[in-house]
Amino acid sequence: MLTIFYILLLIDFGRCSDHQIFDAKNVAVGQNVTLNCSRDHRWLLTNLFWIRLVSQSFPEVLGSTISHNLNISPTIEKTHHITTKQEPGTFVLHINRAQLSDTAVYYCIKVRERKMTFLKGTFLRVKGPDPGITGVTQDFLSNPVHPGDPVTLQCSVLSNSENRTCTEDDRVYWYRAKPDESHPSLIYSQGHNSYDCEWSPEAPSQQKCVYSFSRNVSLSDTGTYYCAVATCGEILFGNGTKLDIKVPVVHHWDLQKTNTVVFLLCVALSINLIVIAFLIYTIKEKNKTSAAFSVQTNTETTREEQQIQQRHEDSLTYAAPTFTKRNTRKAERRNARATEAICIYSDVRAFEYGKSDA
């Protein structure tokens, strides 16, 4: 198929000499679709092609045939659930049970002598179950936003229950688009139960559901925020909420005042450091003086104690009286034995008592 497509690129486009038709067709998911392209058997050396154009994709060749009648049974080409077949006076494209991905533009092309002519074009739209959503709106932020402020973004989904044929729950996604980014980025996915819904008193079938997204913003959160509602195979986007974060402006007077306050604080800090250093030096000197006085006092006390002890030792008086014992019984003996001397020592201490202050 791709080879045929590349061959088609080499063919020149012919003028619109043939009658061209372009129409649109809407079908539901699961329906069968048949597209017809007129075929004239008198065209000689002419080929017919069915191609499909899908957004952001290369053209896809679905089938081909020759314009004149075949004496043999016609060739049937099948691509997935799509078939092409030559029938009397027409070239048929049949889609079995259409899918959402079959939404595209289908062209029937005639190629003759390297000239290509578009005979018929059909825009086929395959619709899924109707979610009944009539609009998705977002509120604008009226108050200025600064870094650190809490911000709540709201997305309102309006729906009509009478037109809703889909039972799938809605899911809401929040995207952020920034000037320096090529694609929006997904920042939050909201669950089924994180919303508030209310019915309109004027029209009971009208319902409004509000989805909220809150966060404390910073400078990096600047951008445009979009809510996307995904339901029943479709995605619906809101109109977007632009978030501009403003940085507080510091005026010249405020800056001068701030510099003055900082200078005074520095001066006060310097004075405190000087006072603390002086106190530390004073305490150290006081400790040195106290230590020297204590050593001197201890030395003098020790010297006084030694002097008192010396005076005590000097005041001691030793006496050694001698007693003579005579034997009266043998007094008559002149040649008596030598007298036995007995010595008794005693000491006398001189104590000094302090006088009372009485």
PDB file of N, CA, C and O in Angstrom, residues 90-133:
ATOM      1  N   THR A  90     -19.462   0.996 -10.180  1.00  0.00           N
ATOM      2  CA  THR A  90     -19.010   1.671  -8.961  1.00  0.00           C
ATOM      3  C   THR A  90     -17.821   0.939  -8.352  1.00  0.00           C
ATOM      4  O   THR A  90     -17.577  -0.251  -8.646  1.00  0.00           O
ATOM      5  N   PHE A  91     -17.105   1.697  -7.519  1.00  0.00           N
ATOM      6  CA  PHE A  91     -15.998   1.144  -6.728  1.00  0.00           C
ATOM      7  C   PHE A  91     -16.372   1.391  -5.264  1.00  0.00           C
ATOM      8  O   PHE A  91     -16.459   2.534  -4.817  1.00  0.00           O
ATOM      9  N   VAL A  92     -16.599   0.330  -4.525  1.00  0.00           N
ATOM     10  CA  VAL A  92     -17.227   0.390  -3.204  1.00  0.00           C
ATOM     11  C   VAL A  92     -16.171   0.281  -2.105  1.00  0.00           C
ATOM     12  O   VAL A  92     -15.253  -0.553  -2.190  1.00  0.00           O
ATOM     13  N   LEU A  93     -16.358   1.117  -1.074  1.00  0.00           N
ATOM     14  CA  LEU A  93     -15.570   1.007   0.176  1.00  0.00           C
ATOM     15  C   LEU A  93     -16.563   0.716   1.292  1.00  0.00           C
ATOM     16  O   LEU A  93     -17.530   1.467   1.496  1.00  0.00           O
ATOM     17  N   HIS A  94     -16.303  -0.361   2.020  1.00  0.00           N
ATOM     18  CA  HIS A  94     -17.225  -0.772   3.083  1.00  0.00           C
ATOM     19  C   HIS A  94     -16.479  -0.843   4.414  1.00  0.00           C
ATOM     20  O   HIS A  94     -15.398  -1.448   4.504  1.00  0.00           O
ATOM     21  N   ILE A  95     -17.039  -0.207   5.443  1.00  0.00           N
ATOM     22  CA  ILE A  95     -16.483  -0.223   6.803  1.00  0.00           C
ATOM     23  C   ILE A  95     -17.425  -1.037   7.673  1.00  0.00           C
ATOM     24  O   ILE A  95     -18.617  -0.698   7.810  1.00  0.00           O
ATOM     25  N   ASN A  96     -16.911  -2.102   8.244  1.00  0.00           N
ATOM     26  CA  ASN A  96     -17.717  -2.980   9.089  1.00  0.00           C
ATOM     27  C   ASN A  96     -17.604  -2.540  10.544  1.00  0.00           C
ATOM     28  O   ASN A  96     -16.506  -2.505  11.102  1.00  0.00           O
ATOM     29  N   ARG A  97     -18.728  -2.173  11.147  1.00  0.00           N
ATOM     30  CA  ARG A  97     -18.784  -1.747  12.546  1.00  0.00           C
ATOM     31  C   ARG A  97     -17.774  -0.616  12.788  1.00  0.00           C
ATOM     32  O   ARG A  97     -16.682  -0.828  13.322  1.00  0.00           O
ATOM     33  N   ALA A  98     -18.173   0.555  12.396  1.00  0.00           N
ATOM     34  CA  ALA A  98     -17.290   1.720  12.458  1.00  0.00           C
ATOM     35  C   ALA A  98     -16.831   1.996  13.885  1.00  0.00           C
ATOM     36  O   ALA A  98     -17.578   1.807  14.854  1.00  0.00           O
ATOM     37  N   GLN A  99     -15.601   2.459  13.979  1.00  0.00           N
ATOM     38  CA  GLN A  99     -15.013   2.803  15.259  1.00  0.00           C
ATOM     39  C   GLN A  99     -14.718   4.308  15.305  1.00  0.00           C
ATOM     40  O   GLN A  99     -14.740   4.990  14.278  1.00  0.00           O
ATOM     41  N   LEU A 100     -14.413   4.793  16.511  1.00  0.00           N
ATOM     42  CA  LEU A 100     -14.099   6.215  16.640  1.00  0.00           C
ATOM     43  C   LEU A 100     -12.859   6.580  15.833  1.00  0.00           C
ATOM     44  O   LEU A 100     -12.747   7.703  15.317  1.00  0.00           O
ATOM     45  N   SER A 101     -11.929   5.660  15.699  1.00  0.00           N
ATOM     46  CA  SER A 101     -10.708   5.929  14.936  1.00  0.00           C
ATOM     47  C   SER A 101     -10.959   6.010  13.442  1.00  0.00           C
ATOM     48  O   SER A 101     -10.057   6.414  12.690  1.00  0.00           O
ATOM     49  N   ASP A 102     -12.136   5.641  12.993  1.00  0.00           N
ATOM     50  CA  ASP A 102     -12.461   5.724  11.560  1.00  0.00           C
ATOM     51  C   ASP A 102     -12.872   7.125  11.135  1.00  0.00           C
ATOM     52  O   ASP A 102     -13.126   7.351   9.944  1.00  0.00           O
ATOM     53  N   THR A 103     -12.957   8.042  12.068  1.00  0.00           N
ATOM     54  CA  THR A 103     -13.263   9.425  11.715  1.00  0.00           C
ATOM     55  C   THR A 103     -12.120   9.982  10.878  1.00  0.00           C
ATOM     56  O   THR A 103     -10.978  10.076  11.330  1.00  0.00           O
ATOM     57  N   ALA A 104     -12.432  10.369   9.613  1.00  0.00           N
ATOM     58  CA  ALA A 104     -11.400  10.826   8.686  1.00  0.00           C
ATOM     59  C   ALA A 104     -12.079  11.342   7.422  1.00  0.00           C
ATOM     60  O   ALA A 104     -13.305  11.360   7.295  1.00  0.00           O
ATOM     61  N   VAL A 105     -11.240  11.750   6.463  1.00  0.00           N
ATOM     62  CA  VAL A 105     -11.699  12.149   5.130  1.00  0.00           C
ATOM     63  C   VAL A 105     -11.306  11.039   4.158  1.00  0.00           C
ATOM     64  O   VAL A 105     -10.129  10.657   4.086  1.00  0.00           O
ATOM     65  N   TYR A 106     -12.282  10.551   3.418  1.00  0.00           N
ATOM     66  CA  TYR A 106     -12.069   9.459   2.464  1.00  0.00           C
ATOM     67  C   TYR A 106     -12.184  10.020   1.045  1.00  0.00           C
ATOM     68  O   TYR A 106     -13.163  10.699   0.703  1.00  0.00           O
ATOM     69  N   TYR A 107     -11.153   9.734   0.217  1.00  0.00           N
ATOM     70  CA  TYR A 107     -11.126  10.221  -1.161  1.00  0.00           C
ATOM     71  C   TYR A 107     -11.111   9.047  -2.139  1.00  0.00           C
ATOM     72  O   TYR A 107     -10.404   8.044  -1.917  1.00  0.00           O
ATOM     73  N   CYS A 108     -11.891   9.231  -3.232  1.00  0.00           N
ATOM     74  CA  CYS A 108     -11.811   8.318  -4.363  1.00  0.00           C
ATOM     75  C   CYS A 108     -11.051   9.038  -5.470  1.00  0.00           C
ATOM     76  O   CYS A 108     -11.454  10.123  -5.915  1.00  0.00           O
ATOM     77  N   ILE A 109      -9.941   8.451  -5.912  1.00  0.00           N
ATOM     78  CA  ILE A 109      -9.029   9.117  -6.846  1.00  0.00           C
ATOM     79  C   ILE A 109      -8.942   8.303  -8.137  1.00  0.00           C
ATOM     80  O   ILE A 109      -8.827   7.068  -8.116  1.00  0.00           O
ATOM     81  N   LYS A 110      -8.984   9.017  -9.276  1.00  0.00           N
ATOM     82  CA  LYS A 110      -8.790   8.406 -10.601  1.00  0.00           C
ATOM     83  C   LYS A 110      -7.408   8.799 -11.117  1.00  0.00           C
ATOM     84  O   LYS A 110      -7.059   9.983 -11.133  1.00  0.00           O
ATOM     85  N   VAL A 111      -6.644   7.814 -11.551  1.00  0.00           N
ATOM     86  CA  VAL A 111      -5.308   8.036 -12.075  1.00  0.00           C
ATOM     87  C   VAL A 111      -5.264   7.511 -13.510  1.00  0.00           C
ATOM     88  O   VAL A 111      -5.508   6.329 -13.763  1.00  0.00           O
ATOM     89  N   ARG A 112      -4.925   8.436 -14.428  1.00  0.00           N
ATOM     90  CA  ARG A 112      -4.848   8.066 -15.840  1.00  0.00           C
ATOM     91  C   ARG A 112      -3.698   8.823 -16.477  1.00  0.00           C
ATOM     92  O   ARG A 112      -3.637  10.051 -16.409  1.00  0.00           O
ATOM     93  N   GLU A 113      -2.797   8.069 -17.070  1.00  0.00           N
ATOM     94  CA  GLU A 113      -1.653   8.651 -17.750  1.00  0.00           C
ATOM     95  C   GLU A 113      -0.932   9.662 -16.840  1.00  0.00           C
ATOM     96  O   GLU A 113      -0.712  10.811 -17.184  1.00  0.00           O
ATOM     97  N   ARG A 114      -0.639   9.210 -15.655  1.00  0.00           N
ATOM     98  CA  ARG A 114       0.118   9.989 -14.662  1.00  0.00           C
ATOM     99  C   ARG A 114      -0.598  11.272 -14.250  1.00  0.00           C
ATOM    100  O   ARG A 114       0.017  12.194 -13.739  1.00  0.00           O
ATOM    101  N   LYS A 115      -1.867  11.318 -14.421  1.00  0.00           N
ATOM    102  CA  LYS A 115      -2.662  12.447 -13.957  1.00  0.00           C
ATOM    103  C   LYS A 115      -3.678  11.944 -12.937  1.00  0.00           C
ATOM    104  O   LYS A 115      -4.352  10.938 -13.175  1.00  0.00           O
ATOM    105  N   MET A 116      -3.769  12.644 -11.825  1.00  0.00           N
ATOM    106  CA  MET A 116      -4.642  12.216 -10.733  1.00  0.00           C
ATOM    107  C   MET A 116      -5.786  13.211 -10.578  1.00  0.00           C
ATOM    108  O   MET A 116      -5.579  14.429 -10.535  1.00  0.00           O
ATOM    109  N   THR A 117      -7.002  12.670 -10.435  1.00  0.00           N
ATOM    110  CA  THR A 117      -8.205  13.482 -10.289  1.00  0.00           C
ATOM    111  C   THR A 117      -8.998  12.977  -9.097  1.00  0.00           C
ATOM    112  O   THR A 117      -9.225  11.767  -8.963  1.00  0.00           O
ATOM    113  N   PHE A 118      -9.416  13.912  -8.242  1.00  0.00           N
ATOM    114  CA  PHE A 118     -10.252  13.548  -7.107  1.00  0.00           C
ATOM    115  C   PHE A 118     -11.706  13.495  -7.584  1.00  0.00           C
ATOM    116  O   PHE A 118     -12.282  14.506  -7.980  1.00  0.00           O
ATOM    117  N   LEU A 119     -12.283  12.303  -7.503  1.00  0.00           N
ATOM    118  CA  LEU A 119     -13.664  12.140  -7.950  1.00  0.00           C
ATOM    119  C   LEU A 119     -14.667  12.394  -6.833  1.00  0.00           C
ATOM    120  O   LEU A 119     -15.698  13.028  -7.049  1.00  0.00           O
ATOM    121  N   LYS A 120     -14.352  11.919  -5.643  1.00  0.00           N
ATOM    122  CA  LYS A 120     -15.310  12.047  -4.536  1.00  0.00           C
ATOM    123  C   LYS A 120     -14.556  12.138  -3.224  1.00  0.00           C
ATOM    124  O   LYS A 120     -13.548  11.448  -3.012  1.00  0.00           O
ATOM    125  N   GLY A 121     -15.101  12.997  -2.361  1.00  0.00           N
ATOM    126  CA  GLY A 121     -14.544  13.112  -1.017  1.00  0.00           C
ATOM    127  C   GLY A 121     -15.665  13.061   0.010  1.00  0.00           C
ATOM    128  O   GLY A 121     -16.723  13.668  -0.174  1.00  0.00           O
ATOM    129  N   THR A 122     -15.419  12.329   1.095  1.00  0.00           N
ATOM    130  CA  THR A 122     -16.442  12.178   2.139  1.00  0.00           C
ATOM    131  C   THR A 122     -15.787  12.357   3.496  1.00  0.00           C
ATOM    132  O   THR A 122     -14.793  11.670   3.805  1.00  0.00           O
ATOM    133  N   PHE A 123     -16.337  13.295   4.248  1.00  0.00           N
ATOM    134  CA  PHE A 123     -15.879  13.441   5.631  1.00  0.00           C
ATOM    135  C   PHE A 123     -16.780  12.574   6.514  1.00  0.00           C
ATOM    136  O   PHE A 123     -17.975  12.836   6.655  1.00  0.00           O
ATOM    137  N   LEU A 124     -16.187  11.554   7.078  1.00  0.00           N
ATOM    138  CA  LEU A 124     -16.928  10.612   7.905  1.00  0.00           C
ATOM    139  C   LEU A 124     -16.627  10.902   9.364  1.00  0.00           C
ATOM    140  O   LEU A 124     -15.468  10.859   9.791  1.00  0.00           O
ATOM    141  N   ARG A 125     -17.676  11.166  10.113  1.00  0.00           N
ATOM    142  CA  ARG A 125     -17.535  11.413  11.550  1.00  0.00           C
ATOM    143  C   ARG A 125     -18.258  10.316  12.303  1.00  0.00           C
ATOM    144  O   ARG A 125     -19.473  10.133  12.148  1.00  0.00           O
ATOM    145  N   VAL A 126     -17.486   9.606  13.101  1.00  0.00           N
ATOM    146  CA  VAL A 126     -18.038   8.527  13.916  1.00  0.00           C
ATOM    147  C   VAL A 126     -18.230   9.067  15.332  1.00  0.00           C
ATOM    148  O   VAL A 126     -17.261   9.456  15.997  1.00  0.00           O
ATOM    149  N   LYS A 127     -19.454   9.093  15.756  1.00  0.00           N
ATOM    150  CA  LYS A 127     -19.783   9.653  17.064  1.00  0.00           C
ATOM    151  C   LYS A 127     -20.043   8.534  18.060  1.00  0.00           C
ATOM    152  O   LYS A 127     -20.733   7.553  17.753  1.00  0.00           O
ATOM    153  N   GLY A 128     -19.489   8.728  19.244  1.00  0.00           N
ATOM    154  CA  GLY A 128     -19.742   7.783  20.312  1.00  0.00           C
ATOM    155  C   GLY A 128     -20.976   8.171  21.099  1.00  0.00           C
ATOM    156  O   GLY A 128     -21.747   9.066  20.688  1.00  0.00           O
ATOM    157  N   PRO A 129     -21.175   7.547  22.231  1.00  0.00           N
ATOM    158  CA  PRO A 129     -22.315   7.923  23.077  1.00  0.00           C
ATOM    159  C   PRO A 129     -22.232   9.397  23.456  1.00  0.00           C
ATOM    160  O   PRO A 129     -21.151   9.916  23.759  1.00  0.00           O
ATOM    161  N   ASP A 130     -23.366  10.075  23.458  1.00  0.00           N
ATOM    162  CA  ASP A 130     -23.410  11.507  23.738  1.00  0.00           C
ATOM    163  C   ASP A 130     -23.268  11.739  25.240  1.00  0.00           C
ATOM    164  O   ASP A 130     -24.094  11.280  26.028  1.00  0.00           O
ATOM    165  N   PRO A 131     -22.214  12.472  25.662  1.00  0.00           N
ATOM    166  CA  PRO A 131     -22.078  12.747  27.098  1.00  0.00           C
ATOM    167  C   PRO A 131     -23.052  13.793  27.593  1.00  0.00           C
ATOM    168  O   PRO A 131     -23.209  13.954  28.806  1.00  0.00           O
ATOM    169  N   GLY A 132     -23.666  14.523  26.694  1.00  0.00           N
ATOM    170  CA  GLY A 132     -24.635  15.536  27.111  1.00  0.00           C
ATOM    171  C   GLY A 132     -24.013  16.805  27.650  1.00  0.00           C
ATOM    172  O   GLY A 132     -24.708  17.644  28.216  1.00  0.00           O
ATOM    173  N   ILE A 133     -22.697  16.978  27.489  1.00  0.00           N
ATOM    174  CA  ILE A 133     -22.025  18.175  27.996  1.00  0.00           C
ATOM    175  C   ILE A 133     -22.254  19.330  27.015  1.00  0.00           C
ATOM    176  O   ILE A 133     -21.997  19.206  25.814  1.00  0.00           O
TER     177      ILE A 133
END
